């Protein structure tokens, strides 16, 4: 599927990343300050500033206010960071986070999940129910329970409202801000992306990283809540200690520790405490999710320099593997598809299809083989049948819409996505593909409306307003659509004004 992050540039590519990040943080009132100078959230005349969650007079911020700030934070984060448009991966992460949240003490269990395309091992949670997962976490966690232990830990921070509580405890000190968190997490999510990032000094990065650090007490509490959440969900609580051990090893064998470790320091005592706490839980038989390893295969394919290298890597694993054979076979089939070898891919994939012909991941891979062969009818029929069996499956919906798009069935894709955009209103990938299909189906007003929604979700309000104004001019004779667009214009103007006030 077309990647909206690649296909629709949000800023000029001429400026190096370090300069773009400096400008963005300046607009947010962050200014990359040196040394231990506090990072303040001050506004300039043109930029957007995210506020502190509280101050010496306001007390704790309300959960609803956190939600509003979290949504604004997410929009701006998306405007700066390359996020994943892999619908199958997104669906897996959302399902995992939601499943764990059901067993956590969180009052509001509606979590917005953003998957960041970055090989560094990191995860984060932002006030207002935002969970971020770097794809590198999959490469680092050896099994699903270890992966889940990190998610559960972050849910622990959210459930205990550590961000807001820290404001009450630190009224006389530098208070953490959402703006500071944004700067630190943008740095983490773009690390290694461009050599220009080296222009940001270690002291500047450290100043931003400090915005994410919790107290030792907060970390202990998140560990406790996270391990309890793991156990209640039926997962192995020992996985938390195992993951901490791997993190500690990373400080010894890696040039730079994982980003997660920089903001959640791990010690031998913390590992021992986690192990002791898990020993008090009921014994759980460790399990190893095949789906998790299949997601790892998708990410590993993306990290290889070429599809041909990925083919060699997965072929070697399949030849010598004794665990996770299905995941290795699946990864090899995907690599062969990417390498333009559909016949080999089908031979590799067929044993999986024979065992589970209705599994969405296998059906999608089989449809991709059809698409490489330009058998568009076969791909769309196959995906439609799968979707009929699994209505509302996100990966299948996006897969079928993309297959219609590639087949030139723009009206079919348009109908699907227009309906789905009402279900999945906060997904930029849905709105982006809908805008593309509107254009090719000849609905220019629809293009402007969908692109406006896309730009709203990634925090680029100026472009959203431009598209809405174009749409308004084109619908003077269509009272209903014109009124809808005018109201949306007012909504976006208010969003922009609120952002500038922050």
GROMACS .gro file of C-alpha atoms in nm:
model
  502
    1UNK     CA    1   0.000   0.000   0.000
    2UNK     CA    2   0.115   0.353  -0.069
    3UNK     CA    3   0.296   0.492   0.233
    4UNK     CA    4   0.153   0.835   0.318
    5UNK     CA    5   0.470   0.923   0.505
    6UNK     CA    6   0.674   0.883   0.189
    7UNK     CA    7   0.424   0.993  -0.072
    8UNK     CA    8   0.311   1.322   0.078
    9UNK     CA    9   0.604   1.530   0.205
   10UNK     CA   10   0.516   1.754   0.495
   11UNK     CA   11   0.813   1.983   0.477
   12UNK     CA   12   1.102   2.063   0.250
   13UNK     CA   13   1.356   1.785   0.226
   14UNK     CA   14   1.635   2.034   0.163
   15UNK     CA   15   1.694   2.124   0.526
   16UNK     CA   16   1.886   1.872   0.738
   17UNK     CA   17   1.694   1.694   1.010
   18UNK     CA   18   1.878   1.877   1.287
   19UNK     CA   19   1.767   2.214   1.147
   20UNK     CA   20   1.409   2.097   1.095
   21UNK     CA   21   1.397   1.963   1.448
   22UNK     CA   22   1.541   2.284   1.590
   23UNK     CA   23   1.280   2.488   1.404
   24UNK     CA   24   1.000   2.262   1.519
   25UNK     CA   25   1.108   2.270   1.881
   26UNK     CA   26   1.148   2.645   1.859
   27UNK     CA   27   0.794   2.671   1.728
   28UNK     CA   28   0.685   2.460   2.020
   29UNK     CA   29   0.861   2.691   2.260
   30UNK     CA   30   1.128   2.433   2.336
   31UNK     CA   31   1.444   2.598   2.205
   32UNK     CA   32   1.727   2.344   2.238
   33UNK     CA   33   1.886   2.479   2.550
   34UNK     CA   34   2.232   2.387   2.665
   35UNK     CA   35   2.343   2.243   2.995
   36UNK     CA   36   2.094   2.215   3.278
   37UNK     CA   37   1.887   2.515   3.175
   38UNK     CA   38   1.520   2.427   3.226
   39UNK     CA   39   1.322   2.376   2.909
   40UNK     CA   40   1.030   2.613   2.923
   41UNK     CA   41   0.718   2.600   2.711
   42UNK     CA   42   0.710   2.959   2.593
   43UNK     CA   43   0.515   3.074   2.290
   44UNK     CA   44   0.644   3.278   1.999
   45UNK     CA   45   0.431   3.477   1.759
   46UNK     CA   46   0.417   3.209   1.490
   47UNK     CA   47   0.453   2.876   1.665
   48UNK     CA   48   0.264   2.624   1.868
   49UNK     CA   49   0.341   2.561   2.233
   50UNK     CA   50   0.232   2.269   2.444
   51UNK     CA   51   0.171   2.366   2.806
   52UNK     CA   52   0.293   2.226   3.129
   53UNK     CA   53   0.046   1.979   3.270
   54UNK     CA   54   0.012   2.194   3.579
   55UNK     CA   55   0.182   2.465   3.781
   56UNK     CA   56   0.208   2.592   4.136
   57UNK     CA   57  -0.143   2.735   4.124
   58UNK     CA   58  -0.344   2.500   3.905
   59UNK     CA   59  -0.300   2.174   4.094
   60UNK     CA   60  -0.337   1.844   3.916
   61UNK     CA   61  -0.460   1.849   3.559
   62UNK     CA   62  -0.793   1.677   3.498
   63UNK     CA   63  -0.808   1.354   3.298
   64UNK     CA   64  -1.017   1.529   3.033
   65UNK     CA   65  -0.755   1.802   2.999
   66UNK     CA   66  -0.488   1.534   2.968
   67UNK     CA   67  -0.691   1.379   2.686
   68UNK     CA   68  -0.711   1.709   2.498
   69UNK     CA   69  -0.341   1.776   2.540
   70UNK     CA   70  -0.253   1.420   2.445
   71UNK     CA   71  -0.442   1.448   2.116
   72UNK     CA   72  -0.266   1.773   2.030
   73UNK     CA   73   0.067   1.617   2.123
   74UNK     CA   74  -0.003   1.317   1.898
   75UNK     CA   75  -0.083   1.537   1.598
   76UNK     CA   76   0.242   1.730   1.631
   77UNK     CA   77   0.446   1.415   1.696
   78UNK     CA   78   0.311   1.262   1.376
   79UNK     CA   79   0.413   1.571   1.182
   80UNK     CA   80   0.776   1.515   1.282
   81UNK     CA   81   0.824   1.139   1.297
   82UNK     CA   82   0.797   0.862   1.040
   83UNK     CA   83   0.518   0.636   1.155
   84UNK     CA   84   0.423   0.296   1.017
   85UNK     CA   85   0.151   0.249   0.757
   86UNK     CA   86   0.164  -0.132   0.792
   87UNK     CA   87  -0.201  -0.208   0.872
   88UNK     CA   88  -0.132  -0.563   0.989
   89UNK     CA   89   0.139  -0.448   1.229
   90UNK     CA   90  -0.075  -0.158   1.351
   91UNK     CA   91  -0.364  -0.396   1.416
   92UNK     CA   92  -0.141  -0.636   1.610
   93UNK     CA   93  -0.001  -0.364   1.834
   94UNK     CA   94  -0.343  -0.211   1.897
   95UNK     CA   95  -0.484  -0.551   1.989
   96UNK     CA   96  -0.195  -0.620   2.227
   97UNK     CA   97  -0.220  -0.281   2.397
   98UNK     CA   98  -0.598  -0.306   2.427
   99UNK     CA   99  -0.576  -0.658   2.565
  100UNK     CA  100  -0.333  -0.553   2.837
  101UNK     CA  101  -0.523  -0.232   2.915
  102UNK     CA  102  -0.830  -0.441   2.999
  103UNK     CA  103  -0.636  -0.593   3.289
  104UNK     CA  104  -0.472  -0.269   3.405
  105UNK     CA  105  -0.604  -0.021   3.664
  106UNK     CA  106  -0.658   0.238   3.390
  107UNK     CA  107  -0.996   0.407   3.422
  108UNK     CA  108  -1.009   0.511   3.055
  109UNK     CA  109  -0.891   0.211   2.859
  110UNK     CA  110  -0.915   0.379   2.517
  111UNK     CA  111  -0.554   0.405   2.405
  112UNK     CA  112  -0.441   0.567   2.080
  113UNK     CA  113  -0.147   0.367   1.946
  114UNK     CA  114   0.125   0.509   1.720
  115UNK     CA  115   0.384   0.272   1.570
  116UNK     CA  116   0.712   0.450   1.494
  117UNK     CA  117   0.932   0.328   1.210
  118UNK     CA  118   1.260   0.326   1.398
  119UNK     CA  119   1.499   0.041   1.477
  120UNK     CA  120   1.582   0.171   1.824
  121UNK     CA  121   1.428  -0.014   2.119
  122UNK     CA  122   1.177   0.226   2.268
  123UNK     CA  123   0.821   0.259   2.391
  124UNK     CA  124   0.645   0.547   2.558
  125UNK     CA  125   0.314   0.658   2.702
  126UNK     CA  126   0.188   1.016   2.699
  127UNK     CA  127  -0.083   1.162   2.924
  128UNK     CA  128  -0.423   1.141   2.762
  129UNK     CA  129  -0.396   0.777   2.658
  130UNK     CA  130  -0.125   0.782   2.390
  131UNK     CA  131   0.099   0.477   2.351
  132UNK     CA  132   0.399   0.477   2.119
  133UNK     CA  133   0.591   0.167   2.009
  134UNK     CA  134   0.914   0.176   1.808
  135UNK     CA  135   0.944  -0.110   1.562
  136UNK     CA  136   1.284  -0.176   1.718
  137UNK     CA  137   1.111  -0.308   2.029
  138UNK     CA  138   1.009  -0.614   1.827
  139UNK     CA  139   1.371  -0.674   1.729
  140UNK     CA  140   1.482  -0.652   2.091
  141UNK     CA  141   1.208  -0.848   2.274
  142UNK     CA  142   1.258  -1.220   2.213
  143UNK     CA  143   0.896  -1.319   2.265
  144UNK     CA  144   0.551  -1.168   2.303
  145UNK     CA  145   0.550  -1.175   2.682
  146UNK     CA  146   0.871  -0.970   2.692
  147UNK     CA  147   0.719  -0.726   2.445
  148UNK     CA  148   0.403  -0.712   2.655
  149UNK     CA  149   0.603  -0.645   2.971
  150UNK     CA  150   0.723  -0.315   2.826
  151UNK     CA  151   0.372  -0.219   2.719
  152UNK     CA  152   0.236  -0.312   3.063
  153UNK     CA  153   0.504  -0.099   3.230
  154UNK     CA  154   0.402   0.205   3.025
  155UNK     CA  155   0.037   0.138   3.105
  156UNK     CA  156   0.144   0.139   3.469
  157UNK     CA  157   0.274   0.495   3.434
  158UNK     CA  158  -0.051   0.601   3.270
  159UNK     CA  159  -0.276   0.427   3.520
  160UNK     CA  160  -0.099   0.587   3.815
  161UNK     CA  161  -0.096   0.928   3.641
  162UNK     CA  162   0.272   0.973   3.717
  163UNK     CA  163   0.303   1.271   3.486
  164UNK     CA  164   0.035   1.470   3.665
  165UNK     CA  165   0.138   1.350   4.012
  166UNK     CA  166   0.496   1.459   3.951
  167UNK     CA  167   0.372   1.815   3.913
  168UNK     CA  168   0.225   1.812   4.263
  169UNK     CA  169   0.549   1.676   4.405
  170UNK     CA  170   0.777   1.918   4.218
  171UNK     CA  171   0.598   2.249   4.243
  172UNK     CA  172   0.919   2.428   4.336
  173UNK     CA  173   1.134   2.261   4.073
  174UNK     CA  174   1.143   2.243   3.693
  175UNK     CA  175   0.821   2.073   3.594
  176UNK     CA  176   0.797   1.816   3.315
  177UNK     CA  177   0.605   1.940   3.013
  178UNK     CA  178   0.440   1.774   2.720
  179UNK     CA  179   0.651   1.997   2.501
  180UNK     CA  180   0.966   1.860   2.660
  181UNK     CA  181   0.839   1.508   2.613
  182UNK     CA  182   0.771   1.581   2.247
  183UNK     CA  183   1.123   1.707   2.191
  184UNK     CA  184   1.281   1.410   2.366
  185UNK     CA  185   1.070   1.154   2.184
  186UNK     CA  186   1.123   1.318   1.845
  187UNK     CA  187   1.497   1.298   1.911
  188UNK     CA  188   1.466   0.931   2.003
  189UNK     CA  189   1.248   0.852   1.702
  190UNK     CA  190   1.480   1.022   1.452
  191UNK     CA  191   1.813   0.911   1.601
  192UNK     CA  192   2.038   0.774   1.334
  193UNK     CA  193   1.807   0.891   1.059
  194UNK     CA  194   2.039   1.158   0.925
  195UNK     CA  195   2.396   1.262   0.995
  196UNK     CA  196   2.270   1.615   1.053
  197UNK     CA  197   2.127   1.507   1.385
  198UNK     CA  198   2.482   1.502   1.519
  199UNK     CA  199   2.460   1.881   1.528
  200UNK     CA  200   2.239   1.843   1.835
  201UNK     CA  201   2.481   1.815   2.123
  202UNK     CA  202   2.474   1.552   2.394
  203UNK     CA  203   2.392   1.813   2.655
  204UNK     CA  204   2.095   1.934   2.452
  205UNK     CA  205   1.969   1.580   2.409
  206UNK     CA  206   2.019   1.515   2.779
  207UNK     CA  207   1.816   1.823   2.865
  208UNK     CA  208   1.529   1.692   2.656
  209UNK     CA  209   1.566   1.336   2.783
  210UNK     CA  210   1.526   1.464   3.137
  211UNK     CA  211   1.166   1.552   3.053
  212UNK     CA  212   1.087   1.180   3.031
  213UNK     CA  213   1.253   1.058   3.348
  214UNK     CA  214   1.041   0.942   3.634
  215UNK     CA  215   1.142   0.918   3.997
  216UNK     CA  216   1.268   0.586   4.131
  217UNK     CA  217   0.941   0.552   4.322
  218UNK     CA  218   0.741   0.605   4.002
  219UNK     CA  219   0.945   0.339   3.823
  220UNK     CA  220   0.896   0.092   4.108
  221UNK     CA  221   0.524   0.157   4.105
  222UNK     CA  222   0.504   0.113   3.726
  223UNK     CA  223   0.701  -0.212   3.760
  224UNK     CA  224   0.458  -0.338   4.024
  225UNK     CA  225   0.147  -0.241   3.829
  226UNK     CA  226   0.295  -0.371   3.503
  227UNK     CA  227   0.384  -0.712   3.646
  228UNK     CA  228   0.041  -0.743   3.806
  229UNK     CA  229  -0.118  -0.653   3.472
  230UNK     CA  230   0.089  -0.917   3.295
  231UNK     CA  231  -0.018  -1.184   3.546
  232UNK     CA  232  -0.387  -1.090   3.533
  233UNK     CA  233  -0.380  -1.106   3.153
  234UNK     CA  234  -0.252  -1.463   3.167
  235UNK     CA  235   0.099  -1.377   3.055
  236UNK     CA  236   0.423  -1.484   3.219
  237UNK     CA  237   0.518  -1.222   3.485
  238UNK     CA  238   0.876  -1.350   3.475
  239UNK     CA  239   0.904  -1.183   3.132
  240UNK     CA  240   0.947  -0.841   3.297
  241UNK     CA  241   1.265  -0.948   3.478
  242UNK     CA  242   1.389  -1.122   3.163
  243UNK     CA  243   1.339  -0.804   2.962
  244UNK     CA  244   1.518  -0.596   3.223
  245UNK     CA  245   1.811  -0.837   3.210
  246UNK     CA  246   1.836  -0.795   2.835
  247UNK     CA  247   1.828  -0.419   2.878
  248UNK     CA  248   2.109  -0.431   3.131
  249UNK     CA  249   2.317  -0.643   2.895
  250UNK     CA  250   2.263  -0.378   2.630
  251UNK     CA  251   2.460  -0.129   2.839
  252UNK     CA  252   2.756  -0.367   2.827
  253UNK     CA  253   2.753  -0.485   2.468
  254UNK     CA  254   2.602  -0.195   2.275
  255UNK     CA  255   2.776   0.131   2.192
  256UNK     CA  256   2.461   0.318   2.288
  257UNK     CA  257   2.200   0.173   2.525
  258UNK     CA  258   1.841   0.146   2.399
  259UNK     CA  259   1.642   0.468   2.416
  260UNK     CA  260   1.402   0.305   2.661
  261UNK     CA  261   1.689   0.233   2.896
  262UNK     CA  262   1.805   0.595   2.896
  263UNK     CA  263   1.473   0.710   3.038
  264UNK     CA  264   1.395   0.399   3.246
  265UNK     CA  265   1.732   0.309   3.405
  266UNK     CA  266   1.771  -0.057   3.500
  267UNK     CA  267   1.986  -0.182   3.786
  268UNK     CA  268   2.062  -0.524   3.930
  269UNK     CA  269   1.836  -0.437   4.222
  270UNK     CA  270   1.550  -0.351   3.991
  271UNK     CA  271   1.590  -0.685   3.815
  272UNK     CA  272   1.597  -0.869   4.148
  273UNK     CA  273   1.286  -0.682   4.265
  274UNK     CA  274   1.102  -0.771   3.944
  275UNK     CA  275   1.196  -1.138   3.980
  276UNK     CA  276   1.092  -1.144   4.344
  277UNK     CA  277   0.760  -0.981   4.264
  278UNK     CA  278   0.687  -1.227   3.981
  279UNK     CA  279   0.768  -1.521   4.208
  280UNK     CA  280   0.480  -1.416   4.430
  281UNK     CA  281   0.238  -1.452   4.138
  282UNK     CA  282   0.066  -1.772   4.036
  283UNK     CA  283   0.273  -1.984   3.801
  284UNK     CA  284   0.195  -1.926   3.434
  285UNK     CA  285   0.307  -2.162   3.163
  286UNK     CA  286   0.530  -1.955   2.931
  287UNK     CA  287   0.393  -1.935   2.579
  288UNK     CA  288   0.543  -1.812   2.257
  289UNK     CA  289   0.305  -1.637   2.020
  290UNK     CA  290   0.353  -1.722   1.655
  291UNK     CA  291   0.181  -1.399   1.554
  292UNK     CA  292   0.443  -1.202   1.744
  293UNK     CA  293   0.724  -1.370   1.552
  294UNK     CA  294   0.540  -1.308   1.227
  295UNK     CA  295   0.529  -0.937   1.308
  296UNK     CA  296   0.900  -0.952   1.385
  297UNK     CA  297   0.951  -1.107   1.041
  298UNK     CA  298   0.769  -0.815   0.876
  299UNK     CA  299   0.990  -0.567   1.060
  300UNK     CA  300   1.309  -0.760   0.993
  301UNK     CA  301   1.228  -0.763   0.621
  302UNK     CA  302   1.201  -0.383   0.629
  303UNK     CA  303   1.540  -0.351   0.802
  304UNK     CA  304   1.733  -0.552   0.542
  305UNK     CA  305   1.927  -0.353   0.283
  306UNK     CA  306   1.762  -0.537  -0.008
  307UNK     CA  307   1.485  -0.795  -0.051
  308UNK     CA  308   1.747  -1.034  -0.190
  309UNK     CA  309   1.943  -1.017   0.134
  310UNK     CA  310   1.624  -1.080   0.327
  311UNK     CA  311   1.556  -1.388   0.112
  312UNK     CA  312   1.898  -1.529   0.202
  313UNK     CA  313   1.850  -1.454   0.570
  314UNK     CA  314   1.506  -1.614   0.600
  315UNK     CA  315   1.603  -1.909   0.378
  316UNK     CA  316   1.896  -1.986   0.609
  317UNK     CA  317   1.667  -1.967   0.911
  318UNK     CA  318   1.407  -2.191   0.753
  319UNK     CA  319   1.670  -2.450   0.661
  320UNK     CA  320   1.808  -2.471   1.012
  321UNK     CA  321   1.521  -2.365   1.233
  322UNK     CA  322   1.356  -2.572   1.502
  323UNK     CA  323   1.138  -2.300   1.662
  324UNK     CA  324   0.910  -2.049   1.491
  325UNK     CA  325   0.929  -2.230   1.157
  326UNK     CA  326   0.603  -2.072   1.043
  327UNK     CA  327   0.738  -1.723   1.109
  328UNK     CA  328   1.057  -1.796   0.913
  329UNK     CA  329   0.852  -1.938   0.625
  330UNK     CA  330   0.622  -1.635   0.634
  331UNK     CA  331   0.918  -1.396   0.635
  332UNK     CA  332   1.076  -1.579   0.341
  333UNK     CA  333   0.753  -1.559   0.140
  334UNK     CA  334   0.726  -1.185   0.206
  335UNK     CA  335   1.090  -1.137   0.106
  336UNK     CA  336   1.038  -1.331  -0.217
  337UNK     CA  337   0.734  -1.116  -0.297
  338UNK     CA  338   0.939  -0.802  -0.236
  339UNK     CA  339   1.213  -0.943  -0.459
  340UNK     CA  340   0.967  -0.992  -0.744
  341UNK     CA  341   0.964  -1.372  -0.724
  342UNK     CA  342   0.592  -1.455  -0.694
  343UNK     CA  343   0.620  -1.820  -0.800
  344UNK     CA  344   0.882  -1.894  -0.535
  345UNK     CA  345   0.679  -1.699  -0.282
  346UNK     CA  346   0.369  -1.910  -0.351
  347UNK     CA  347   0.567  -2.232  -0.310
  348UNK     CA  348   0.695  -2.105   0.023
  349UNK     CA  349   0.359  -1.976   0.145
  350UNK     CA  350   0.144  -2.272   0.036
  351UNK     CA  351   0.212  -2.493   0.342
  352UNK     CA  352   0.087  -2.211   0.565
  353UNK     CA  353  -0.222  -2.160   0.351
  354UNK     CA  354  -0.291  -2.534   0.356
  355UNK     CA  355  -0.296  -2.529   0.737
  356UNK     CA  356  -0.484  -2.202   0.783
  357UNK     CA  357  -0.641  -2.080   0.458
  358UNK     CA  358  -0.846  -1.811   0.639
  359UNK     CA  359  -0.569  -1.649   0.844
  360UNK     CA  360  -0.558  -1.281   0.750
  361UNK     CA  361  -0.179  -1.255   0.736
  362UNK     CA  362  -0.156  -1.549   0.494
  363UNK     CA  363  -0.447  -1.428   0.282
  364UNK     CA  364  -0.287  -1.084   0.253
  365UNK     CA  365   0.045  -1.238   0.150
  366UNK     CA  366  -0.134  -1.455  -0.108
  367UNK     CA  367  -0.311  -1.146  -0.244
  368UNK     CA  368   0.024  -0.967  -0.269
  369UNK     CA  369   0.145  -1.253  -0.489
  370UNK     CA  370  -0.158  -1.194  -0.712
  371UNK     CA  371  -0.079  -0.824  -0.728
  372UNK     CA  372   0.282  -0.887  -0.828
  373UNK     CA  373   0.148  -1.111  -1.105
  374UNK     CA  374  -0.099  -0.835  -1.195
  375UNK     CA  375  -0.386  -1.074  -1.126
  376UNK     CA  376  -0.598  -0.796  -0.976
  377UNK     CA  377  -0.924  -0.987  -1.000
  378UNK     CA  378  -0.776  -1.278  -0.807
  379UNK     CA  379  -0.641  -1.046  -0.535
  380UNK     CA  380  -0.965  -0.854  -0.486
  381UNK     CA  381  -1.183  -1.168  -0.485
  382UNK     CA  382  -0.954  -1.341  -0.237
  383UNK     CA  383  -0.951  -1.042  -0.001
  384UNK     CA  384  -1.325  -0.982  -0.030
  385UNK     CA  385  -1.396  -1.342   0.069
  386UNK     CA  386  -1.163  -1.309   0.368
  387UNK     CA  387  -1.328  -0.983   0.470
  388UNK     CA  388  -1.671  -1.141   0.444
  389UNK     CA  389  -1.554  -1.398   0.697
  390UNK     CA  390  -1.392  -1.133   0.921
  391UNK     CA  391  -1.597  -0.811   0.887
  392UNK     CA  392  -1.421  -0.500   1.004
  393UNK     CA  393  -1.071  -0.655   1.012
  394UNK     CA  394  -0.848  -0.350   0.974
  395UNK     CA  395  -0.568  -0.518   0.780
  396UNK     CA  396  -0.812  -0.684   0.540
  397UNK     CA  397  -1.008  -0.362   0.483
  398UNK     CA  398  -0.692  -0.171   0.397
  399UNK     CA  399  -0.557  -0.460   0.194
  400UNK     CA  400  -0.873  -0.486  -0.016
  401UNK     CA  401  -0.893  -0.108  -0.064
  402UNK     CA  402  -0.531  -0.105  -0.176
  403UNK     CA  403  -0.593  -0.397  -0.415
  404UNK     CA  404  -0.890  -0.213  -0.570
  405UNK     CA  405  -0.670   0.095  -0.598
  406UNK     CA  406  -0.394  -0.091  -0.778
  407UNK     CA  407  -0.649  -0.262  -1.003
  408UNK     CA  408  -0.789   0.073  -1.108
  409UNK     CA  409  -1.120   0.004  -0.934
  410UNK     CA  410  -1.119   0.352  -0.788
  411UNK     CA  411  -1.494   0.375  -0.726
  412UNK     CA  412  -1.489   0.048  -0.531
  413UNK     CA  413  -1.193   0.164  -0.322
  414UNK     CA  414  -1.360   0.501  -0.272
  415UNK     CA  415  -1.684   0.346  -0.144
  416UNK     CA  416  -1.496   0.122   0.097
  417UNK     CA  417  -1.273   0.391   0.239
  418UNK     CA  418  -1.545   0.656   0.263
  419UNK     CA  419  -1.743   0.417   0.484
  420UNK     CA  420  -1.435   0.304   0.678
  421UNK     CA  421  -1.320   0.660   0.746
  422UNK     CA  422  -1.633   0.704   0.958
  423UNK     CA  423  -1.531   0.404   1.165
  424UNK     CA  424  -1.160   0.479   1.190
  425UNK     CA  425  -1.169   0.857   1.205
  426UNK     CA  426  -0.827   0.907   1.364
  427UNK     CA  427  -0.616   0.700   1.124
  428UNK     CA  428  -0.408   0.919   0.889
  429UNK     CA  429  -0.341   0.624   0.653
  430UNK     CA  430  -0.713   0.579   0.588
  431UNK     CA  431  -0.766   0.946   0.504
  432UNK     CA  432  -0.455   0.959   0.287
  433UNK     CA  433  -0.558   0.663   0.071
  434UNK     CA  434  -0.915   0.796   0.057
  435UNK     CA  435  -0.785   1.128  -0.080
  436UNK     CA  436  -0.590   0.941  -0.347
  437UNK     CA  437  -0.890   0.734  -0.450
  438UNK     CA  438  -1.120   1.037  -0.453
  439UNK     CA  439  -0.880   1.204  -0.696
  440UNK     CA  440  -0.861   0.911  -0.934
  441UNK     CA  441  -1.237   0.857  -0.910
  442UNK     CA  442  -1.291   1.220  -1.012
  443UNK     CA  443  -1.425   1.354  -0.681
  444UNK     CA  444  -1.211   1.665  -0.638
  445UNK     CA  445  -1.417   1.801  -0.350
  446UNK     CA  446  -1.366   1.467  -0.176
  447UNK     CA  447  -0.991   1.504  -0.231
  448UNK     CA  448  -0.987   1.834  -0.046
  449UNK     CA  449  -1.205   1.706   0.236
  450UNK     CA  450  -1.001   1.388   0.291
  451UNK     CA  451  -0.668   1.567   0.268
  452UNK     CA  452  -0.790   1.823   0.519
  453UNK     CA  453  -0.867   1.542   0.765
  454UNK     CA  454  -0.528   1.386   0.697
  455UNK     CA  455  -0.347   1.713   0.769
  456UNK     CA  456  -0.551   1.770   1.084
  457UNK     CA  457  -0.439   1.433   1.218
  458UNK     CA  458  -0.074   1.513   1.154
  459UNK     CA  459  -0.096   1.862   1.301
  460UNK     CA  460  -0.046   2.062   0.979
  461UNK     CA  461  -0.340   2.297   1.023
  462UNK     CA  462  -0.241   2.550   0.755
  463UNK     CA  463  -0.263   2.287   0.482
  464UNK     CA  464  -0.589   2.154   0.626
  465UNK     CA  465  -0.737   2.505   0.604
  466UNK     CA  466  -0.616   2.544   0.246
  467UNK     CA  467  -0.794   2.226   0.137
  468UNK     CA  468  -1.113   2.316   0.321
  469UNK     CA  469  -1.122   2.660   0.158
  470UNK     CA  470  -1.072   2.502  -0.186
  471UNK     CA  471  -1.359   2.266  -0.113
  472UNK     CA  472  -1.585   2.550   0.003
  473UNK     CA  473  -1.523   2.745  -0.317
  474UNK     CA  474  -1.610   2.438  -0.525
  475UNK     CA  475  -1.940   2.364  -0.346
  476UNK     CA  476  -2.121   2.697  -0.363
  477UNK     CA  477  -2.416   2.526  -0.533
  478UNK     CA  478  -2.421   2.232  -0.290
  479UNK     CA  479  -2.564   2.380   0.028
  480UNK     CA  480  -2.527   2.072   0.248
  481UNK     CA  481  -2.165   1.991   0.159
  482UNK     CA  482  -2.075   2.360   0.169
  483UNK     CA  483  -2.218   2.392   0.520
  484UNK     CA  484  -2.033   2.084   0.640
  485UNK     CA  485  -1.701   2.214   0.505
  486UNK     CA  486  -1.759   2.560   0.654
  487UNK     CA  487  -1.825   2.408   0.995
  488UNK     CA  488  -1.512   2.196   0.965
  489UNK     CA  489  -1.319   2.510   0.870
  490UNK     CA  490  -1.439   2.674   1.192
  491UNK     CA  491  -1.335   2.364   1.387
  492UNK     CA  492  -0.984   2.371   1.244
  493UNK     CA  493  -0.947   2.745   1.304
  494UNK     CA  494  -1.034   2.680   1.668
  495UNK     CA  495  -0.781   2.395   1.683
  496UNK     CA  496  -0.516   2.622   1.540
  497UNK     CA  497  -0.602   2.902   1.781
  498UNK     CA  498  -0.592   2.666   2.077
  499UNK     CA  499  -0.260   2.529   1.964
  500UNK     CA  500  -0.113   2.878   1.944
  501UNK     CA  501  -0.244   2.959   2.289
  502UNK     CA  502  -0.077   2.655   2.441
   0.00000   0.00000   0.00000
